């Protein structure tokens, strides 16, 4: 494996083969795995085709499908221009299902390569970059509606489709700006701008989370006195280029937004923060592959006496990020009204714990490889298998969830007996 990942051609082939393997069950069956969001996204793609057939190549309002109740707002929050290659393939082949699957394969391949490239650019460590890319893309799950909670599986389900694509590409933007702000390395400003424009052209709610993350980094750097005039110039240049690359979308829709009353996007207030036990379930849930990896690797790091300051910071940050997004310990209800029209659900910002957790795994695997050389192949094969298994709609994650529920009920039963025993004795 080492000689392949040290070759750019070999890496491209590995990432492309992984992406094709994951979607192979669906390609062979020639069918999509659908969920409640799938009909919405397919209707939007059909809307684009209908608009193009009627001479509207840059549509601003929904006219031909049943998703027109939001008027201009829908195309603003979830733009469609980056789906034009999919629409072109759909119209060219007359095979909508195959076209969507091929597009999904390209997205996963591109996400794997992009995440590898940014980490390698910053660290020059090829194994670290490879591990991060694989871990992040195959575990950056969002939401809890599907037990097979793996990001690429959710792309196959077409669940939060555009937001999920942005989440898969989010590390490139966040780490590029981190490189500029904290490492004072300006080589990633162009990449930051290009991928930021991708995010803007796919999902405004998820992009909002990326923007706030970058702003937090700027504030921290300012108070730590790590910002310089050169840094600020690079940040400004990235922002201006991002606006320039997405100007064809941004400015017309801002004009429409100012000229029209838009209905807010649908919002479920229950998804703004959950109780503490829900957060603990997200951390220790056996269907959460990333959390499982972190727990297992933490045990190995402690055993081999390699659990250092870096792992403590990354591990703690991962838990804090989960608490921030999913716990009512953070008063989301204070921001619910202001954010409901754009964010809808906090798990659109799941890239924050996903990046931190994937960095933890990447560093841990790289360190443990010095002791156990087969650590990288074992982790890689396990992640690919779990994602492939999810594509086949198999029951591994569901069995794991069932085991968790059985364990919970057993523990609760024992606790109940312990609590009630003194009462029975008194009686």
One Martini backbone bead per residue (centre of mass of N, CA, C, O) as a GRO file, in nm:
protein
  427
    1UNK     BB    1   0.056   0.064  -0.019
    2UNK     BB    2   0.287   0.269   0.007
    3UNK     BB    3   0.368   0.290  -0.303
    4UNK     BB    4   0.087   0.402  -0.395
    5UNK     BB    5   0.057   0.663  -0.203
    6UNK     BB    6   0.340   0.786  -0.332
    7UNK     BB    7   0.152   0.805  -0.584
    8UNK     BB    8  -0.055   0.998  -0.761
    9UNK     BB    9  -0.176   0.786  -0.948
   10UNK     BB   10  -0.234   0.580  -0.725
   11UNK     BB   11  -0.425   0.761  -0.562
   12UNK     BB   12  -0.639   0.809  -0.773
   13UNK     BB   13  -0.709   0.509  -0.806
   14UNK     BB   14  -0.787   0.448  -0.517
   15UNK     BB   15  -1.018   0.657  -0.492
   16UNK     BB   16  -1.181   0.555  -0.735
   17UNK     BB   17  -1.218   0.262  -0.642
   18UNK     BB   18  -1.358   0.322  -0.377
   19UNK     BB   19  -1.602   0.472  -0.499
   20UNK     BB   20  -1.695   0.231  -0.677
   21UNK     BB   21  -1.730   0.017  -0.458
   22UNK     BB   22  -1.951   0.160  -0.291
   23UNK     BB   23  -2.153   0.173  -0.565
   24UNK     BB   24  -2.177  -0.115  -0.690
   25UNK     BB   25  -2.456  -0.221  -0.594
   26UNK     BB   26  -2.614   0.007  -0.745
   27UNK     BB   27  -2.504  -0.032  -1.032
   28UNK     BB   28  -2.589  -0.332  -1.067
   29UNK     BB   29  -2.900  -0.265  -1.000
   30UNK     BB   30  -2.998   0.019  -1.106
   31UNK     BB   31  -3.049   0.171  -0.815
   32UNK     BB   32  -3.195   0.360  -0.572
   33UNK     BB   33  -3.168   0.494  -0.251
   34UNK     BB   34  -3.448   0.588  -0.072
   35UNK     BB   35  -3.592   0.878   0.077
   36UNK     BB   36  -3.756   1.156   0.177
   37UNK     BB   37  -3.546   1.348   0.014
   38UNK     BB   38  -3.526   1.227  -0.273
   39UNK     BB   39  -3.778   1.349  -0.411
   40UNK     BB   40  -3.685   1.640  -0.389
   41UNK     BB   41  -3.419   1.620  -0.559
   42UNK     BB   42  -3.537   1.496  -0.816
   43UNK     BB   43  -3.733   1.729  -0.867
   44UNK     BB   44  -3.510   1.943  -0.908
   45UNK     BB   45  -3.374   1.811  -1.152
   46UNK     BB   46  -3.629   1.813  -1.327
   47UNK     BB   47  -3.662   2.117  -1.318
   48UNK     BB   48  -3.404   2.183  -1.478
   49UNK     BB   49  -3.485   2.039  -1.735
   50UNK     BB   50  -3.744   2.198  -1.789
   51UNK     BB   51  -3.608   2.475  -1.801
   52UNK     BB   52  -3.417   2.413  -2.038
   53UNK     BB   53  -3.644   2.329  -2.243
   54UNK     BB   54  -3.756   2.647  -2.193
   55UNK     BB   55  -3.477   2.837  -2.189
   56UNK     BB   56  -3.380   2.806  -1.869
   57UNK     BB   57  -3.045   2.810  -1.752
   58UNK     BB   58  -3.108   3.041  -1.504
   59UNK     BB   59  -3.294   2.979  -1.265
   60UNK     BB   60  -3.496   3.153  -0.997
   61UNK     BB   61  -3.767   2.975  -1.012
   62UNK     BB   62  -4.014   2.761  -0.934
   63UNK     BB   63  -4.239   2.591  -1.189
   64UNK     BB   64  -4.248   2.244  -1.244
   65UNK     BB   65  -4.281   2.176  -0.942
   66UNK     BB   66  -4.371   2.095  -0.593
   67UNK     BB   67  -4.127   2.320  -0.479
   68UNK     BB   68  -4.271   2.635  -0.491
   69UNK     BB   69  -4.335   2.751  -0.190
   70UNK     BB   70  -4.044   2.928  -0.174
   71UNK     BB   71  -3.954   3.029  -0.432
   72UNK     BB   72  -3.660   3.194  -0.423
   73UNK     BB   73  -3.535   3.057  -0.166
   74UNK     BB   74  -3.438   2.776  -0.261
   75UNK     BB   75  -3.210   2.871  -0.468
   76UNK     BB   76  -3.051   3.018  -0.248
   77UNK     BB   77  -2.993   2.794  -0.032
   78UNK     BB   78  -3.001   2.578  -0.298
   79UNK     BB   79  -2.821   2.559  -0.537
   80UNK     BB   80  -2.767   2.428  -0.898
   81UNK     BB   81  -2.502   2.460  -1.076
   82UNK     BB   82  -2.328   2.199  -0.975
   83UNK     BB   83  -2.557   2.004  -1.127
   84UNK     BB   84  -2.513   2.024  -1.439
   85UNK     BB   85  -2.351   1.764  -1.502
   86UNK     BB   86  -2.584   1.578  -1.425
   87UNK     BB   87  -2.791   1.690  -1.626
   88UNK     BB   88  -2.628   1.634  -1.879
   89UNK     BB   89  -2.610   1.325  -1.840
   90UNK     BB   90  -2.911   1.274  -1.829
   91UNK     BB   91  -2.978   1.390  -2.118
   92UNK     BB   92  -2.772   1.215  -2.279
   93UNK     BB   93  -2.863   0.912  -2.164
   94UNK     BB   94  -3.153   0.870  -2.026
   95UNK     BB   95  -3.019   0.800  -1.717
   96UNK     BB   96  -3.086   0.896  -1.411
   97UNK     BB   97  -2.972   0.686  -1.211
   98UNK     BB   98  -2.687   0.653  -1.332
   99UNK     BB   99  -2.614   0.954  -1.319
  100UNK     BB  100  -2.625   0.983  -1.010
  101UNK     BB  101  -2.415   0.764  -0.942
  102UNK     BB  102  -2.178   0.887  -1.097
  103UNK     BB  103  -2.181   1.155  -0.946
  104UNK     BB  104  -2.125   1.031  -0.665
  105UNK     BB  105  -1.850   0.911  -0.733
  106UNK     BB  106  -1.714   1.181  -0.800
  107UNK     BB  107  -1.755   1.313  -0.525
  108UNK     BB  108  -1.595   1.107  -0.352
  109UNK     BB  109  -1.331   1.125  -0.504
  110UNK     BB  110  -1.294   1.435  -0.470
  111UNK     BB  111  -1.296   1.431  -0.159
  112UNK     BB  112  -1.054   1.251  -0.112
  113UNK     BB  113  -0.846   1.421  -0.266
  114UNK     BB  114  -0.888   1.700  -0.128
  115UNK     BB  115  -0.822   1.609   0.167
  116UNK     BB  116  -0.544   1.509   0.107
  117UNK     BB  117  -0.414   1.767  -0.021
  118UNK     BB  118  -0.433   1.963   0.225
  119UNK     BB  119  -0.272   1.798   0.435
  120UNK     BB  120  -0.017   1.763   0.260
  121UNK     BB  121   0.041   2.066   0.224
  122UNK     BB  122   0.086   2.118   0.537
  123UNK     BB  123   0.269   1.840   0.630
  124UNK     BB  124   0.404   1.620   0.421
  125UNK     BB  125   0.216   1.365   0.511
  126UNK     BB  126   0.094   1.097   0.350
  127UNK     BB  127  -0.038   0.910   0.567
  128UNK     BB  128  -0.196   1.123   0.716
  129UNK     BB  129  -0.362   1.222   0.469
  130UNK     BB  130  -0.490   0.949   0.396
  131UNK     BB  131  -0.630   0.892   0.665
  132UNK     BB  132  -0.802   1.142   0.677
  133UNK     BB  133  -0.961   1.114   0.416
  134UNK     BB  134  -1.089   0.840   0.478
  135UNK     BB  135  -1.213   0.902   0.754
  136UNK     BB  136  -1.385   1.146   0.683
  137UNK     BB  137  -1.559   1.044   0.441
  138UNK     BB  138  -1.652   0.762   0.602
  139UNK     BB  139  -1.758   0.942   0.889
  140UNK     BB  140  -1.916   1.221   0.804
  141UNK     BB  141  -2.179   1.231   0.964
  142UNK     BB  142  -2.536   1.314   0.951
  143UNK     BB  143  -2.738   1.272   1.166
  144UNK     BB  144  -3.015   1.014   1.280
  145UNK     BB  145  -3.214   0.876   1.061
  146UNK     BB  146  -2.973   0.675   1.000
  147UNK     BB  147  -2.802   0.407   1.111
  148UNK     BB  148  -2.618   0.425   0.859
  149UNK     BB  149  -2.384   0.663   0.967
  150UNK     BB  150  -2.275   0.751   0.659
  151UNK     BB  151  -2.203   0.976   0.430
  152UNK     BB  152  -2.217   0.807   0.160
  153UNK     BB  153  -2.490   0.684   0.228
  154UNK     BB  154  -2.641   0.962   0.229
  155UNK     BB  155  -2.594   1.011  -0.069
  156UNK     BB  156  -2.749   0.765  -0.170
  157UNK     BB  157  -3.016   0.873  -0.019
  158UNK     BB  158  -3.041   1.181  -0.057
  159UNK     BB  159  -2.947   1.331   0.216
  160UNK     BB  160  -2.872   1.629   0.235
  161UNK     BB  161  -2.710   1.657  -0.033
  162UNK     BB  162  -2.565   1.934  -0.054
  163UNK     BB  163  -2.460   1.945   0.239
  164UNK     BB  164  -2.290   1.684   0.222
  165UNK     BB  165  -2.089   1.787   0.014
  166UNK     BB  166  -1.982   2.020   0.184
  167UNK     BB  167  -1.885   1.847   0.420
  168UNK     BB  168  -1.671   1.685   0.251
  169UNK     BB  169  -1.518   1.981   0.177
  170UNK     BB  170  -1.462   2.154   0.440
  171UNK     BB  171  -1.157   2.104   0.517
  172UNK     BB  172  -1.033   2.276   0.294
  173UNK     BB  173  -1.127   2.545   0.406
  174UNK     BB  174  -1.048   2.534   0.707
  175UNK     BB  175  -0.742   2.448   0.666
  176UNK     BB  176  -0.660   2.681   0.484
  177UNK     BB  177  -0.715   2.906   0.694
  178UNK     BB  178  -0.540   2.789   0.917
  179UNK     BB  179  -0.275   2.815   0.758
  180UNK     BB  180  -0.289   3.127   0.742
  181UNK     BB  181  -0.347   3.217   1.042
  182UNK     BB  182  -0.140   3.013   1.218
  183UNK     BB  183   0.103   2.932   0.994
  184UNK     BB  184   0.173   3.154   0.779
  185UNK     BB  185   0.051   3.019   0.504
  186UNK     BB  186  -0.023   3.128   0.159
  187UNK     BB  187  -0.073   2.866  -0.037
  188UNK     BB  188  -0.412   2.833   0.033
  189UNK     BB  189  -0.594   3.070  -0.076
  190UNK     BB  190  -0.705   2.958  -0.347
  191UNK     BB  191  -0.840   2.705  -0.236
  192UNK     BB  192  -1.029   2.851  -0.042
  193UNK     BB  193  -1.189   3.004  -0.261
  194UNK     BB  194  -1.289   2.772  -0.442
  195UNK     BB  195  -1.432   2.602  -0.212
  196UNK     BB  196  -1.613   2.830  -0.114
  197UNK     BB  197  -1.774   2.854  -0.379
  198UNK     BB  198  -1.887   2.572  -0.369
  199UNK     BB  199  -2.046   2.609  -0.109
  200UNK     BB  200  -2.225   2.846  -0.202
  201UNK     BB  201  -2.334   2.663  -0.461
  202UNK     BB  202  -2.493   2.451  -0.250
  203UNK     BB  203  -2.493   2.561   0.080
  204UNK     BB  204  -2.574   2.800   0.301
  205UNK     BB  205  -2.601   2.666   0.583
  206UNK     BB  206  -2.313   2.533   0.579
  207UNK     BB  207  -2.151   2.788   0.509
  208UNK     BB  208  -2.215   2.938   0.768
  209UNK     BB  209  -2.045   2.749   0.948
  210UNK     BB  210  -1.773   2.806   0.809
  211UNK     BB  211  -1.765   3.109   0.857
  212UNK     BB  212  -1.778   3.098   1.170
  213UNK     BB  213  -1.519   2.933   1.204
  214UNK     BB  214  -1.326   3.138   1.074
  215UNK     BB  215  -1.397   3.375   1.261
  216UNK     BB  216  -1.300   3.236   1.520
  217UNK     BB  217  -1.005   3.215   1.429
  218UNK     BB  218  -0.957   3.518   1.401
  219UNK     BB  219  -1.018   3.593   1.695
  220UNK     BB  220  -0.804   3.416   1.827
  221UNK     BB  221  -0.561   3.538   1.673
  222UNK     BB  222  -0.596   3.823   1.779
  223UNK     BB  223  -0.564   3.759   2.091
  224UNK     BB  224  -0.278   3.607   2.016
  225UNK     BB  225  -0.120   3.779   1.807
  226UNK     BB  226  -0.131   3.628   1.488
  227UNK     BB  227  -0.196   3.871   1.327
  228UNK     BB  228  -0.139   4.007   1.005
  229UNK     BB  229  -0.128   4.189   0.726
  230UNK     BB  230  -0.081   3.947   0.541
  231UNK     BB  231  -0.313   3.774   0.639
  232UNK     BB  232  -0.542   3.976   0.575
  233UNK     BB  233  -0.485   3.986   0.272
  234UNK     BB  234  -0.544   3.685   0.216
  235UNK     BB  235  -0.833   3.685   0.320
  236UNK     BB  236  -0.941   3.905   0.133
  237UNK     BB  237  -0.869   3.764  -0.132
  238UNK     BB  238  -1.048   3.515  -0.085
  239UNK     BB  239  -1.319   3.662  -0.061
  240UNK     BB  240  -1.318   3.806  -0.337
  241UNK     BB  241  -1.291   3.547  -0.509
  242UNK     BB  242  -1.544   3.409  -0.410
  243UNK     BB  243  -1.739   3.627  -0.513
  244UNK     BB  244  -1.646   3.610  -0.807
  245UNK     BB  245  -1.711   3.299  -0.859
  246UNK     BB  246  -2.027   3.354  -0.731
  247UNK     BB  247  -2.169   3.606  -0.869
  248UNK     BB  248  -2.383   3.476  -1.062
  249UNK     BB  249  -2.547   3.405  -0.796
  250UNK     BB  250  -2.542   3.614  -0.561
  251UNK     BB  251  -2.648   3.893  -0.675
  252UNK     BB  252  -2.926   3.815  -0.796
  253UNK     BB  253  -3.035   3.693  -0.520
  254UNK     BB  254  -3.011   3.943  -0.350
  255UNK     BB  255  -3.206   4.107  -0.515
  256UNK     BB  256  -3.447   3.915  -0.473
  257UNK     BB  257  -3.448   3.926  -0.164
  258UNK     BB  258  -3.511   4.239  -0.151
  259UNK     BB  259  -3.782   4.213  -0.349
  260UNK     BB  260  -3.878   3.969  -0.160
  261UNK     BB  261  -4.092   3.748   0.007
  262UNK     BB  262  -3.979   3.492   0.211
  263UNK     BB  263  -4.005   3.187   0.309
  264UNK     BB  264  -3.923   2.987   0.536
  265UNK     BB  265  -3.771   2.727   0.606
  266UNK     BB  266  -3.812   2.439   0.728
  267UNK     BB  267  -3.860   2.363   1.086
  268UNK     BB  268  -3.710   2.178   1.368
  269UNK     BB  269  -3.682   2.249   1.696
  270UNK     BB  270  -3.581   1.969   1.811
  271UNK     BB  271  -3.288   2.000   1.652
  272UNK     BB  272  -3.214   2.225   1.874
  273UNK     BB  273  -3.102   2.039   2.063
  274UNK     BB  274  -3.023   1.811   2.321
  275UNK     BB  275  -2.985   1.592   2.543
  276UNK     BB  276  -2.728   1.453   2.716
  277UNK     BB  277  -2.783   1.152   2.641
  278UNK     BB  278  -2.765   1.195   2.336
  279UNK     BB  279  -2.468   1.273   2.330
  280UNK     BB  280  -2.360   1.011   2.453
  281UNK     BB  281  -2.468   0.835   2.223
  282UNK     BB  282  -2.291   0.967   2.003
  283UNK     BB  283  -2.019   0.883   2.136
  284UNK     BB  284  -2.109   0.557   2.224
  285UNK     BB  285  -2.209   0.467   1.956
  286UNK     BB  286  -2.178   0.184   1.746
  287UNK     BB  287  -2.276   0.354   1.476
  288UNK     BB  288  -2.026   0.542   1.544
  289UNK     BB  289  -1.732   0.518   1.395
  290UNK     BB  290  -1.559   0.754   1.499
  291UNK     BB  291  -1.595   0.707   1.803
  292UNK     BB  292  -1.487   0.419   1.804
  293UNK     BB  293  -1.204   0.489   1.707
  294UNK     BB  294  -1.126   0.681   1.935
  295UNK     BB  295  -1.158   0.481   2.167
  296UNK     BB  296  -0.965   0.259   2.063
  297UNK     BB  297  -0.709   0.442   2.017
  298UNK     BB  298  -0.687   0.546   2.304
  299UNK     BB  299  -0.621   0.275   2.433
  300UNK     BB  300  -0.360   0.227   2.267
  301UNK     BB  301  -0.209   0.487   2.346
  302UNK     BB  302  -0.201   0.425   2.648
  303UNK     BB  303  -0.062   0.149   2.633
  304UNK     BB  304   0.193   0.285   2.454
  305UNK     BB  305   0.251   0.579   2.561
  306UNK     BB  306   0.101   0.815   2.333
  307UNK     BB  307  -0.079   1.004   2.514
  308UNK     BB  308  -0.087   1.325   2.440
  309UNK     BB  309  -0.164   1.654   2.411
  310UNK     BB  310  -0.293   1.639   2.129
  311UNK     BB  311  -0.512   1.423   2.204
  312UNK     BB  312  -0.649   1.581   2.426
  313UNK     BB  313  -0.739   1.820   2.253
  314UNK     BB  314  -0.893   1.666   2.028
  315UNK     BB  315  -1.084   1.502   2.211
  316UNK     BB  316  -1.212   1.741   2.359
  317UNK     BB  317  -1.306   1.894   2.104
  318UNK     BB  318  -1.498   1.676   2.003
  319UNK     BB  319  -1.690   1.681   2.247
  320UNK     BB  320  -1.755   1.985   2.242
  321UNK     BB  321  -1.877   1.987   1.956
  322UNK     BB  322  -2.111   1.797   2.025
  323UNK     BB  323  -2.229   1.971   2.250
  324UNK     BB  324  -2.280   2.223   2.079
  325UNK     BB  325  -2.479   2.083   1.866
  326UNK     BB  326  -2.658   1.856   2.068
  327UNK     BB  327  -2.683   2.035   2.325
  328UNK     BB  328  -2.861   2.211   2.586
  329UNK     BB  329  -2.606   2.350   2.703
  330UNK     BB  330  -2.665   2.501   2.452
  331UNK     BB  331  -2.867   2.791   2.377
  332UNK     BB  332  -3.045   2.750   2.100
  333UNK     BB  333  -3.322   2.893   2.165
  334UNK     BB  334  -3.202   3.189   2.127
  335UNK     BB  335  -3.147   3.122   1.793
  336UNK     BB  336  -3.382   2.992   1.642
  337UNK     BB  337  -3.521   3.226   1.489
  338UNK     BB  338  -3.264   3.331   1.334
  339UNK     BB  339  -3.178   3.029   1.208
  340UNK     BB  340  -3.427   2.881   1.076
  341UNK     BB  341  -3.398   3.012   0.777
  342UNK     BB  342  -3.098   2.856   0.739
  343UNK     BB  343  -3.018   2.601   0.913
  344UNK     BB  344  -3.255   2.417   1.072
  345UNK     BB  345  -2.993   2.216   1.143
  346UNK     BB  346  -2.711   2.136   1.327
  347UNK     BB  347  -2.592   1.894   1.140
  348UNK     BB  348  -2.472   2.089   0.916
  349UNK     BB  349  -2.207   2.123   1.133
  350UNK     BB  350  -2.046   1.837   1.156
  351UNK     BB  351  -1.755   1.907   1.055
  352UNK     BB  352  -1.623   1.977   1.321
  353UNK     BB  353  -1.602   1.694   1.463
  354UNK     BB  354  -1.500   1.543   1.209
  355UNK     BB  355  -1.224   1.678   1.185
  356UNK     BB  356  -1.117   1.622   1.470
  357UNK     BB  357  -1.153   1.312   1.466
  358UNK     BB  358  -0.981   1.257   1.207
  359UNK     BB  359  -0.718   1.371   1.319
  360UNK     BB  360  -0.692   1.177   1.549
  361UNK     BB  361  -0.676   0.921   1.377
  362UNK     BB  362  -0.437   1.000   1.197
  363UNK     BB  363  -0.227   1.035   1.422
  364UNK     BB  364  -0.262   0.759   1.555
  365UNK     BB  365  -0.195   0.576   1.315
  366UNK     BB  366   0.086   0.695   1.261
  367UNK     BB  367   0.204   0.619   1.543
  368UNK     BB  368   0.118   0.307   1.549
  369UNK     BB  369   0.288   0.218   1.296
  370UNK     BB  370   0.561   0.200   1.461
  371UNK     BB  371   0.440  -0.072   1.594
  372UNK     BB  372   0.190  -0.120   1.380
  373UNK     BB  373   0.205  -0.159   1.041
  374UNK     BB  374  -0.114  -0.260   0.996
  375UNK     BB  375  -0.300  -0.021   1.077
  376UNK     BB  376  -0.382   0.113   0.808
  377UNK     BB  377  -0.512  -0.128   0.658
  378UNK     BB  378  -0.721  -0.197   0.874
  379UNK     BB  379  -0.873   0.075   0.882
  380UNK     BB  380  -0.938   0.096   0.581
  381UNK     BB  381  -1.098  -0.168   0.543
  382UNK     BB  382  -1.311  -0.112   0.758
  383UNK     BB  383  -1.430   0.149   0.633
  384UNK     BB  384  -1.504   0.033   0.358
  385UNK     BB  385  -1.688  -0.192   0.457
  386UNK     BB  386  -1.898  -0.019   0.610
  387UNK     BB  387  -1.984   0.144   0.363
  388UNK     BB  388  -2.058  -0.091   0.179
  389UNK     BB  389  -2.266  -0.211   0.372
  390UNK     BB  390  -2.452   0.038   0.365
  391UNK     BB  391  -2.518   0.018   0.060
  392UNK     BB  392  -2.652  -0.280   0.111
  393UNK     BB  393  -2.837  -0.263   0.363
  394UNK     BB  394  -2.731  -0.379   0.601
  395UNK     BB  395  -2.706  -0.492   0.967
  396UNK     BB  396  -2.467  -0.394   1.140
  397UNK     BB  397  -2.565  -0.125   1.263
  398UNK     BB  398  -2.832  -0.244   1.374
  399UNK     BB  399  -2.704  -0.450   1.559
  400UNK     BB  400  -2.545  -0.248   1.725
  401UNK     BB  401  -2.793  -0.096   1.825
  402UNK     BB  402  -2.924  -0.339   1.963
  403UNK     BB  403  -2.695  -0.385   2.165
  404UNK     BB  404  -2.722  -0.115   2.305
  405UNK     BB  405  -3.016  -0.151   2.400
  406UNK     BB  406  -2.966  -0.406   2.566
  407UNK     BB  407  -2.756  -0.281   2.756
  408UNK     BB  408  -2.935  -0.057   2.866
  409UNK     BB  409  -3.160  -0.237   2.982
  410UNK     BB  410  -2.980  -0.401   3.169
  411UNK     BB  411  -2.875  -0.166   3.338
  412UNK     BB  412  -3.152  -0.059   3.426
  413UNK     BB  413  -3.244  -0.317   3.567
  414UNK     BB  414  -3.018  -0.326   3.779
  415UNK     BB  415  -3.068  -0.046   3.898
  416UNK     BB  416  -3.357  -0.098   3.987
  417UNK     BB  417  -3.292  -0.329   4.183
  418UNK     BB  418  -3.100  -0.167   4.365
  419UNK     BB  419  -3.312   0.052   4.444
  420UNK     BB  420  -3.554  -0.152   4.537
  421UNK     BB  421  -3.433  -0.334   4.759
  422UNK     BB  422  -3.461  -0.151   5.016
  423UNK     BB  423  -3.770  -0.126   4.992
  424UNK     BB  424  -3.835  -0.428   5.030
  425UNK     BB  425  -3.700  -0.455   5.305
  426UNK     BB  426  -3.883  -0.250   5.451
  427UNK     BB  427  -4.150  -0.405   5.372
   0.00000   0.00000   0.00000
